């Protein structure tokens, strides 16, 4: 049977302040955040679910984890501690490259997604560790991570990144939101704040009748990988750890920071009464000006920062709907369950409600436009493949035909801008995520004669030799206005060349990175489906194969 919708109130996760104060100075702090197994109630009528979650202690740990509030230019130190048990709560597959400790335990490592930080604090898939740091991966260097927070203000998130286990560790609950705030930039915009500034962290999950998380453990290529599934789709849609919750709102504006933390499901969200959505930011950046849309397509790991004015609601109840097929874009259309996300219940304003002084500002942050950047000096071709066995089983996911374990391929220089031509030869849209670099799509152009090009790539593995320019002459799809900013995830459509400008430099200051980006273990880029196929790295780049 299915669970009744809209019976649990939407919670907000606990907040942790990632800075301290000394007199009127804001100062750096050290936090300790643990990973714990505990039971979590996803729904009134569902037995409690064993999960792996982040928190300052087991008692306060939540699904998703606490929201960390960091301050621009104030470094934050975090010691991530693994308190997980000997065995995983979900199935995992040892036949894909995987962190496998000798003495049990759950390998974990934390990546702060969207952040510019030293490579030793990046959460390399090979820098994993088990409980009490008993066993450590080959790239492990330190217990305490440093996040400089030198980038512009925006929305980030942290999540597990362990080799071969990222899928299972995220599914179990190892994820949370992280904000970089810069009052000089944030405050003058008068966006809704305090109780009117909320997170919506969306994640699809399926449950067994005993409440436990359900994950299909029959591999797509069972003779090769008995359990590995490249994608996960859950029937229930959870927001902030509740299945189809409701939120009581007043007739005023709300800021909603929407993160799709699903492993593979895209969401195309809209509001059932047609209420407009004003997008003010995406991923770790504001837009230069708000863009009003009626629906938002959100890839896994992508974030949209929006304002909804509930004072304009013509109805008392509003459902948030989802219309994205899974896999996206050509899979199954969502049904009555996964086609719904949550409900807003508009309550009339009372005499004691404070007036709404928030705005949707006319202008936001004027980031240097792509054309104002240093001219691109390097063009790279990034080709996403799915390798099939003769019987059509998908067994490998490659970028440029390389595996994560292969030698580093990309070594961009700090202060430069590059043009990446991302060619998607798979049948699905892929959310491209690049660690460290900020990037934006400038053009999406369809490949013609795709089969000839794909056959050539399979044989020769060289986009230039396969005459990519003669194939990239199909229709051009414009980049939506609300995605024209510095992104951490860009949606790469199948059968297209997506032109992406990558800046290896902070965009609102003249600073270059205040750390040695060339140090081991470097950075990766990858598709974020199934919470990643770690791809290739930057500076010291590992290429990729499997989805972690
Ligand atoms: Cu959001 Cu490499 O990850």
PDB file of C-alpha atoms in Angstrom, residues 223-467:
ATOM      1  CA  UNK A 223      27.090 -11.883 -14.331  1.00  0.00           C
ATOM      2  CA  UNK A 224      29.661  -9.071 -14.108  1.00  0.00           C
ATOM      3  CA  UNK A 225      28.398  -6.876 -11.286  1.00  0.00           C
ATOM      4  CA  UNK A 226      25.965  -8.905  -9.163  1.00  0.00           C
ATOM      5  CA  UNK A 227      24.548  -5.888  -7.313  1.00  0.00           C
ATOM      6  CA  UNK A 228      25.603  -2.681  -9.058  1.00  0.00           C
ATOM      7  CA  UNK A 229      22.763  -0.533 -10.368  1.00  0.00           C
ATOM      8  CA  UNK A 230      23.857   2.631 -12.161  1.00  0.00           C
ATOM      9  CA  UNK A 231      20.715   4.504 -11.135  1.00  0.00           C
ATOM     10  CA  UNK A 232      18.292   4.540  -8.222  1.00  0.00           C
ATOM     11  CA  UNK A 233      14.683   5.680  -8.377  1.00  0.00           C
ATOM     12  CA  UNK A 234      12.474   5.745  -5.294  1.00  0.00           C
ATOM     13  CA  UNK A 235       8.661   5.805  -5.311  1.00  0.00           C
ATOM     14  CA  UNK A 236       8.304   8.092  -2.308  1.00  0.00           C
ATOM     15  CA  UNK A 237       9.401  11.724  -2.499  1.00  0.00           C
ATOM     16  CA  UNK A 238      10.904  13.023   0.717  1.00  0.00           C
ATOM     17  CA  UNK A 239      11.572  16.661   1.556  1.00  0.00           C
ATOM     18  CA  UNK A 240      13.784  17.399   4.580  1.00  0.00           C
ATOM     19  CA  UNK A 241      13.434  13.763   5.622  1.00  0.00           C
ATOM     20  CA  UNK A 242       9.616  13.467   5.447  1.00  0.00           C
ATOM     21  CA  UNK A 243       7.649  11.684   2.735  1.00  0.00           C
ATOM     22  CA  UNK A 244       5.338  14.176   0.948  1.00  0.00           C
ATOM     23  CA  UNK A 245       5.238  16.699   3.815  1.00  0.00           C
ATOM     24  CA  UNK A 246       3.096  19.793   4.120  1.00  0.00           C
ATOM     25  CA  UNK A 247       4.160  23.301   5.083  1.00  0.00           C
ATOM     26  CA  UNK A 248       1.890  25.935   6.578  1.00  0.00           C
ATOM     27  CA  UNK A 249       2.792  29.313   5.091  1.00  0.00           C
ATOM     28  CA  UNK A 250       1.500  32.816   5.699  1.00  0.00           C
ATOM     29  CA  UNK A 251       0.410  35.185   2.978  1.00  0.00           C
ATOM     30  CA  UNK A 252       3.892  36.562   2.431  1.00  0.00           C
ATOM     31  CA  UNK A 253       7.065  35.893   0.485  1.00  0.00           C
ATOM     32  CA  UNK A 254       9.277  32.912   1.257  1.00  0.00           C
ATOM     33  CA  UNK A 255      12.786  32.148   0.132  1.00  0.00           C
ATOM     34  CA  UNK A 256      13.088  28.443  -0.711  1.00  0.00           C
ATOM     35  CA  UNK A 257      16.519  26.927  -1.250  1.00  0.00           C
ATOM     36  CA  UNK A 258      15.681  23.816  -3.248  1.00  0.00           C
ATOM     37  CA  UNK A 259      18.306  21.062  -3.489  1.00  0.00           C
ATOM     38  CA  UNK A 260      17.719  17.872  -5.437  1.00  0.00           C
ATOM     39  CA  UNK A 261      19.718  15.413  -3.340  1.00  0.00           C
ATOM     40  CA  UNK A 262      18.407  12.358  -5.211  1.00  0.00           C
ATOM     41  CA  UNK A 263      20.823   9.841  -6.661  1.00  0.00           C
ATOM     42  CA  UNK A 264      19.388   9.847 -10.174  1.00  0.00           C
ATOM     43  CA  UNK A 265      15.915  11.391 -10.318  1.00  0.00           C
ATOM     44  CA  UNK A 266      15.459  14.749 -12.067  1.00  0.00           C
ATOM     45  CA  UNK A 267      12.605  16.914 -10.833  1.00  0.00           C
ATOM     46  CA  UNK A 268      10.616  19.293 -12.990  1.00  0.00           C
ATOM     47  CA  UNK A 269       8.733  21.116 -10.265  1.00  0.00           C
ATOM     48  CA  UNK A 270       5.807  23.479 -10.612  1.00  0.00           C
ATOM     49  CA  UNK A 271       3.112  24.795  -8.281  1.00  0.00           C
ATOM     50  CA  UNK A 272      -0.363  23.387  -8.854  1.00  0.00           C
ATOM     51  CA  UNK A 273      -2.115  26.771  -8.929  1.00  0.00           C
ATOM     52  CA  UNK A 274       0.405  28.281 -11.321  1.00  0.00           C
ATOM     53  CA  UNK A 275       1.986  30.576  -8.735  1.00  0.00           C
ATOM     54  CA  UNK A 276       5.189  31.972 -10.285  1.00  0.00           C
ATOM     55  CA  UNK A 277       8.640  30.987  -9.050  1.00  0.00           C
ATOM     56  CA  UNK A 278      11.207  33.814  -8.905  1.00  0.00           C
ATOM     57  CA  UNK A 279      14.689  32.334  -9.247  1.00  0.00           C
ATOM     58  CA  UNK A 280      17.316  34.431  -7.450  1.00  0.00           C
ATOM     59  CA  UNK A 281      20.248  32.031  -7.489  1.00  0.00           C
ATOM     60  CA  UNK A 282      21.479  28.657  -8.591  1.00  0.00           C
ATOM     61  CA  UNK A 283      24.086  26.459  -6.983  1.00  0.00           C
ATOM     62  CA  UNK A 284      26.701  28.565  -5.181  1.00  0.00           C
ATOM     63  CA  UNK A 285      25.864  31.852  -6.994  1.00  0.00           C
ATOM     64  CA  UNK A 286      23.208  34.502  -7.220  1.00  0.00           C
ATOM     65  CA  UNK A 287      21.844  35.439 -10.628  1.00  0.00           C
ATOM     66  CA  UNK A 288      22.573  38.934 -11.956  1.00  0.00           C
ATOM     67  CA  UNK A 289      18.807  39.561 -11.776  1.00  0.00           C
ATOM     68  CA  UNK A 290      15.837  37.379 -10.749  1.00  0.00           C
ATOM     69  CA  UNK A 291      14.152  35.306 -13.445  1.00  0.00           C
ATOM     70  CA  UNK A 292      10.505  34.284 -13.123  1.00  0.00           C
ATOM     71  CA  UNK A 293       9.560  30.782 -14.256  1.00  0.00           C
ATOM     72  CA  UNK A 294       6.538  28.515 -13.998  1.00  0.00           C
ATOM     73  CA  UNK A 295       8.561  25.323 -13.648  1.00  0.00           C
ATOM     74  CA  UNK A 296      12.090  24.378 -12.676  1.00  0.00           C
ATOM     75  CA  UNK A 297      14.048  21.404 -13.979  1.00  0.00           C
ATOM     76  CA  UNK A 298      16.435  20.316 -11.223  1.00  0.00           C
ATOM     77  CA  UNK A 299      19.109  17.697 -11.872  1.00  0.00           C
ATOM     78  CA  UNK A 300      20.554  15.559  -9.091  1.00  0.00           C
ATOM     79  CA  UNK A 301      22.916  17.737  -6.992  1.00  0.00           C
ATOM     80  CA  UNK A 302      21.573  20.946  -8.519  1.00  0.00           C
ATOM     81  CA  UNK A 303      20.294  23.818  -6.373  1.00  0.00           C
ATOM     82  CA  UNK A 304      17.847  26.635  -7.104  1.00  0.00           C
ATOM     83  CA  UNK A 305      17.354  29.517  -4.710  1.00  0.00           C
ATOM     84  CA  UNK A 306      13.868  30.897  -5.307  1.00  0.00           C
ATOM     85  CA  UNK A 307      11.250  33.261  -3.880  1.00  0.00           C
ATOM     86  CA  UNK A 308       7.542  32.399  -3.914  1.00  0.00           C
ATOM     87  CA  UNK A 309       5.012  35.077  -2.967  1.00  0.00           C
ATOM     88  CA  UNK A 310       2.205  33.230  -1.212  1.00  0.00           C
ATOM     89  CA  UNK A 311       0.269  36.491  -0.762  1.00  0.00           C
ATOM     90  CA  UNK A 312      -0.587  36.122  -4.447  1.00  0.00           C
ATOM     91  CA  UNK A 313      -1.949  32.603  -4.054  1.00  0.00           C
ATOM     92  CA  UNK A 314      -5.440  32.238  -5.522  1.00  0.00           C
ATOM     93  CA  UNK A 315      -5.965  29.001  -3.561  1.00  0.00           C
ATOM     94  CA  UNK A 316      -5.532  27.945   0.044  1.00  0.00           C
ATOM     95  CA  UNK A 317      -3.627  24.788  -0.842  1.00  0.00           C
ATOM     96  CA  UNK A 318      -0.836  24.381  -3.357  1.00  0.00           C
ATOM     97  CA  UNK A 319       0.825  21.147  -4.352  1.00  0.00           C
ATOM     98  CA  UNK A 320       4.388  21.061  -5.586  1.00  0.00           C
ATOM     99  CA  UNK A 321       4.243  18.735  -8.589  1.00  0.00           C
ATOM    100  CA  UNK A 322       6.942  16.883 -10.508  1.00  0.00           C
ATOM    101  CA  UNK A 323       6.701  16.064 -14.205  1.00  0.00           C
ATOM    102  CA  UNK A 324      10.232  14.831 -15.001  1.00  0.00           C
ATOM    103  CA  UNK A 325      10.413  11.351 -16.605  1.00  0.00           C
ATOM    104  CA  UNK A 326      12.916   8.948 -15.069  1.00  0.00           C
ATOM    105  CA  UNK A 327      15.525   8.381 -16.303  1.00  0.00           C
ATOM    106  CA  UNK A 328      15.482  11.882 -17.765  1.00  0.00           C
ATOM    107  CA  UNK A 329      14.453  12.776 -20.414  1.00  0.00           C
ATOM    108  CA  UNK A 330      13.099   9.679 -22.158  1.00  0.00           C
ATOM    109  CA  UNK A 331      12.131   7.351 -19.282  1.00  0.00           C
ATOM    110  CA  UNK A 332       8.859   6.671 -17.472  1.00  0.00           C
ATOM    111  CA  UNK A 333       6.547   9.581 -16.786  1.00  0.00           C
ATOM    112  CA  UNK A 334       6.035  10.136 -13.055  1.00  0.00           C
ATOM    113  CA  UNK A 335       2.879   8.598 -11.591  1.00  0.00           C
ATOM    114  CA  UNK A 336       0.502   9.596  -8.796  1.00  0.00           C
ATOM    115  CA  UNK A 337       3.235   9.077  -6.162  1.00  0.00           C
ATOM    116  CA  UNK A 338       6.513  10.386  -7.542  1.00  0.00           C
ATOM    117  CA  UNK A 339       4.617  13.072  -9.465  1.00  0.00           C
ATOM    118  CA  UNK A 340       3.989  14.882  -6.164  1.00  0.00           C
ATOM    119  CA  UNK A 341       6.547  16.469  -3.882  1.00  0.00           C
ATOM    120  CA  UNK A 342       4.835  18.363  -1.063  1.00  0.00           C
ATOM    121  CA  UNK A 343       1.950  20.686  -0.222  1.00  0.00           C
ATOM    122  CA  UNK A 344       1.809  24.300   0.972  1.00  0.00           C
ATOM    123  CA  UNK A 345      -1.170  25.313   3.100  1.00  0.00           C
ATOM    124  CA  UNK A 346      -1.727  29.069   3.044  1.00  0.00           C
ATOM    125  CA  UNK A 347      -3.025  30.423   6.347  1.00  0.00           C
ATOM    126  CA  UNK A 348      -4.669  33.860   6.504  1.00  0.00           C
ATOM    127  CA  UNK A 349      -2.504  36.567   8.042  1.00  0.00           C
ATOM    128  CA  UNK A 350      -3.335  37.331  11.647  1.00  0.00           C
ATOM    129  CA  UNK A 351      -3.217  40.797  13.247  1.00  0.00           C
ATOM    130  CA  UNK A 352       0.073  39.908  14.963  1.00  0.00           C
ATOM    131  CA  UNK A 353       1.868  38.828  11.801  1.00  0.00           C
ATOM    132  CA  UNK A 354       4.695  41.238  11.077  1.00  0.00           C
ATOM    133  CA  UNK A 355       4.465  43.095   7.766  1.00  0.00           C
ATOM    134  CA  UNK A 356       6.367  41.523   4.898  1.00  0.00           C
ATOM    135  CA  UNK A 357       9.224  43.898   4.089  1.00  0.00           C
ATOM    136  CA  UNK A 358      11.026  41.493   1.801  1.00  0.00           C
ATOM    137  CA  UNK A 359      11.389  42.036  -1.924  1.00  0.00           C
ATOM    138  CA  UNK A 360      12.304  40.268  -5.095  1.00  0.00           C
ATOM    139  CA  UNK A 361      15.101  42.709  -5.995  1.00  0.00           C
ATOM    140  CA  UNK A 362      15.492  44.172  -9.478  1.00  0.00           C
ATOM    141  CA  UNK A 363      19.201  43.467  -9.562  1.00  0.00           C
ATOM    142  CA  UNK A 364      21.398  41.084  -7.701  1.00  0.00           C
ATOM    143  CA  UNK A 365      25.076  40.336  -8.152  1.00  0.00           C
ATOM    144  CA  UNK A 366      26.706  41.535 -11.369  1.00  0.00           C
ATOM    145  CA  UNK A 367      29.154  38.716 -11.953  1.00  0.00           C
ATOM    146  CA  UNK A 368      31.626  39.149 -14.753  1.00  0.00           C
ATOM    147  CA  UNK A 369      29.850  37.814 -17.805  1.00  0.00           C
ATOM    148  CA  UNK A 370      31.472  35.002 -19.677  1.00  0.00           C
ATOM    149  CA  UNK A 371      32.579  37.401 -22.389  1.00  0.00           C
ATOM    150  CA  UNK A 372      34.402  39.589 -19.861  1.00  0.00           C
ATOM    151  CA  UNK A 373      36.572  36.737 -18.662  1.00  0.00           C
ATOM    152  CA  UNK A 374      40.108  36.160 -19.832  1.00  0.00           C
ATOM    153  CA  UNK A 375      39.782  34.556 -23.272  1.00  0.00           C
ATOM    154  CA  UNK A 376      39.737  30.793 -23.177  1.00  0.00           C
ATOM    155  CA  UNK A 377      43.171  29.442 -23.894  1.00  0.00           C
ATOM    156  CA  UNK A 378      42.358  25.768 -23.847  1.00  0.00           C
ATOM    157  CA  UNK A 379      39.562  23.771 -25.446  1.00  0.00           C
ATOM    158  CA  UNK A 380      38.945  20.295 -24.102  1.00  0.00           C
ATOM    159  CA  UNK A 381      36.642  17.627 -25.434  1.00  0.00           C
ATOM    160  CA  UNK A 382      34.913  15.693 -22.667  1.00  0.00           C
ATOM    161  CA  UNK A 383      33.060  12.663 -23.973  1.00  0.00           C
ATOM    162  CA  UNK A 384      30.652  10.694 -21.795  1.00  0.00           C
ATOM    163  CA  UNK A 385      30.238   7.046 -22.700  1.00  0.00           C
ATOM    164  CA  UNK A 386      28.320   4.108 -21.439  1.00  0.00           C
ATOM    165  CA  UNK A 387      30.112   0.862 -22.248  1.00  0.00           C
ATOM    166  CA  UNK A 388      27.802  -2.007 -23.082  1.00  0.00           C
ATOM    167  CA  UNK A 389      28.500  -5.710 -23.247  1.00  0.00           C
ATOM    168  CA  UNK A 390      27.536  -7.479 -26.509  1.00  0.00           C
ATOM    169  CA  UNK A 391      24.220  -8.361 -24.878  1.00  0.00           C
ATOM    170  CA  UNK A 392      23.592  -4.709 -24.106  1.00  0.00           C
ATOM    171  CA  UNK A 393      24.423  -4.689 -20.405  1.00  0.00           C
ATOM    172  CA  UNK A 394      25.758  -1.410 -19.102  1.00  0.00           C
ATOM    173  CA  UNK A 395      28.929  -2.184 -17.206  1.00  0.00           C
ATOM    174  CA  UNK A 396      31.105   0.909 -17.302  1.00  0.00           C
ATOM    175  CA  UNK A 397      30.663   4.639 -17.423  1.00  0.00           C
ATOM    176  CA  UNK A 398      33.600   6.488 -18.829  1.00  0.00           C
ATOM    177  CA  UNK A 399      34.698  10.002 -19.547  1.00  0.00           C
ATOM    178  CA  UNK A 400      37.011  10.098 -22.562  1.00  0.00           C
ATOM    179  CA  UNK A 401      37.233   6.332 -22.331  1.00  0.00           C
ATOM    180  CA  UNK A 402      39.173   6.573 -19.069  1.00  0.00           C
ATOM    181  CA  UNK A 403      38.617   5.184 -15.617  1.00  0.00           C
ATOM    182  CA  UNK A 404      38.889   7.014 -12.321  1.00  0.00           C
ATOM    183  CA  UNK A 405      41.975   4.980 -11.516  1.00  0.00           C
ATOM    184  CA  UNK A 406      43.762   6.082 -14.711  1.00  0.00           C
ATOM    185  CA  UNK A 407      46.421   8.807 -14.633  1.00  0.00           C
ATOM    186  CA  UNK A 408      45.493  12.473 -14.369  1.00  0.00           C
ATOM    187  CA  UNK A 409      44.388  14.008 -17.629  1.00  0.00           C
ATOM    188  CA  UNK A 410      43.571  17.682 -17.076  1.00  0.00           C
ATOM    189  CA  UNK A 411      45.983  20.159 -15.535  1.00  0.00           C
ATOM    190  CA  UNK A 412      44.426  23.614 -15.887  1.00  0.00           C
ATOM    191  CA  UNK A 413      46.211  26.634 -14.415  1.00  0.00           C
ATOM    192  CA  UNK A 414      44.753  28.869 -11.771  1.00  0.00           C
ATOM    193  CA  UNK A 415      43.627  32.176 -13.263  1.00  0.00           C
ATOM    194  CA  UNK A 416      42.710  30.714 -16.633  1.00  0.00           C
ATOM    195  CA  UNK A 417      39.419  30.093 -18.332  1.00  0.00           C
ATOM    196  CA  UNK A 418      38.794  27.041 -20.458  1.00  0.00           C
ATOM    197  CA  UNK A 419      36.197  25.956 -22.965  1.00  0.00           C
ATOM    198  CA  UNK A 420      34.959  22.414 -22.395  1.00  0.00           C
ATOM    199  CA  UNK A 421      32.980  20.793 -25.174  1.00  0.00           C
ATOM    200  CA  UNK A 422      31.001  18.140 -23.339  1.00  0.00           C
ATOM    201  CA  UNK A 423      29.691  15.454 -25.655  1.00  0.00           C
ATOM    202  CA  UNK A 424      27.047  13.120 -24.313  1.00  0.00           C
ATOM    203  CA  UNK A 425      26.853   9.825 -26.212  1.00  0.00           C
ATOM    204  CA  UNK A 426      24.579   8.124 -23.677  1.00  0.00           C
ATOM    205  CA  UNK A 427      20.778   8.097 -23.862  1.00  0.00           C
ATOM    206  CA  UNK A 428      20.259  10.109 -20.692  1.00  0.00           C
ATOM    207  CA  UNK A 429      20.835  13.656 -19.530  1.00  0.00           C
ATOM    208  CA  UNK A 430      23.831  13.869 -17.177  1.00  0.00           C
ATOM    209  CA  UNK A 431      24.464  16.401 -14.425  1.00  0.00           C
ATOM    210  CA  UNK A 432      28.105  17.424 -14.934  1.00  0.00           C
ATOM    211  CA  UNK A 433      29.834  18.436 -11.707  1.00  0.00           C
ATOM    212  CA  UNK A 434      33.329  19.882 -11.613  1.00  0.00           C
ATOM    213  CA  UNK A 435      35.122  20.145  -8.303  1.00  0.00           C
ATOM    214  CA  UNK A 436      36.855  23.453  -7.553  1.00  0.00           C
ATOM    215  CA  UNK A 437      36.072  25.211 -10.860  1.00  0.00           C
ATOM    216  CA  UNK A 438      32.989  27.348 -11.367  1.00  0.00           C
ATOM    217  CA  UNK A 439      31.401  27.000 -14.747  1.00  0.00           C
ATOM    218  CA  UNK A 440      28.483  27.844 -16.953  1.00  0.00           C
ATOM    219  CA  UNK A 441      26.925  26.424 -20.053  1.00  0.00           C
ATOM    220  CA  UNK A 442      26.917  28.847 -22.966  1.00  0.00           C
ATOM    221  CA  UNK A 443      25.431  26.699 -25.744  1.00  0.00           C
ATOM    222  CA  UNK A 444      23.850  23.312 -26.342  1.00  0.00           C
ATOM    223  CA  UNK A 445      23.980  22.056 -29.913  1.00  0.00           C
ATOM    224  CA  UNK A 446      22.653  18.775 -31.229  1.00  0.00           C
ATOM    225  CA  UNK A 447      24.985  16.351 -33.004  1.00  0.00           C
ATOM    226  CA  UNK A 448      23.825  15.196 -36.407  1.00  0.00           C
ATOM    227  CA  UNK A 449      24.573  11.737 -37.753  1.00  0.00           C
ATOM    228  CA  UNK A 450      25.078  10.618 -34.188  1.00  0.00           C
ATOM    229  CA  UNK A 451      25.602   6.928 -34.973  1.00  0.00           C
ATOM    230  CA  UNK A 452      28.528   7.606 -37.328  1.00  0.00           C
ATOM    231  CA  UNK A 453      30.111   9.844 -34.723  1.00  0.00           C
ATOM    232  CA  UNK A 454      29.535   7.336 -31.922  1.00  0.00           C
ATOM    233  CA  UNK A 455      30.979   4.467 -33.985  1.00  0.00           C
ATOM    234  CA  UNK A 456      34.029   6.558 -34.777  1.00  0.00           C
ATOM    235  CA  UNK A 457      34.463   7.538 -31.116  1.00  0.00           C
ATOM    236  CA  UNK A 458      34.173   3.908 -30.074  1.00  0.00           C
ATOM    237  CA  UNK A 459      36.898   2.975 -32.544  1.00  0.00           C
ATOM    238  CA  UNK A 460      39.208   6.007 -32.338  1.00  0.00           C
ATOM    239  CA  UNK A 461      38.273   7.810 -29.089  1.00  0.00           C
ATOM    240  CA  UNK A 462      39.257  11.222 -30.416  1.00  0.00           C
ATOM    241  CA  UNK A 463      36.581  13.869 -30.974  1.00  0.00           C
ATOM    242  CA  UNK A 464      38.722  15.924 -33.363  1.00  0.00           C
ATOM    243  CA  UNK A 465      39.685  12.931 -35.511  1.00  0.00           C
ATOM    244  CA  UNK A 466      36.004  11.994 -35.579  1.00  0.00           C
ATOM    245  CA  UNK A 467      35.222  15.464 -37.035  1.00  0.00           C
TER     246      UNK A 467
END
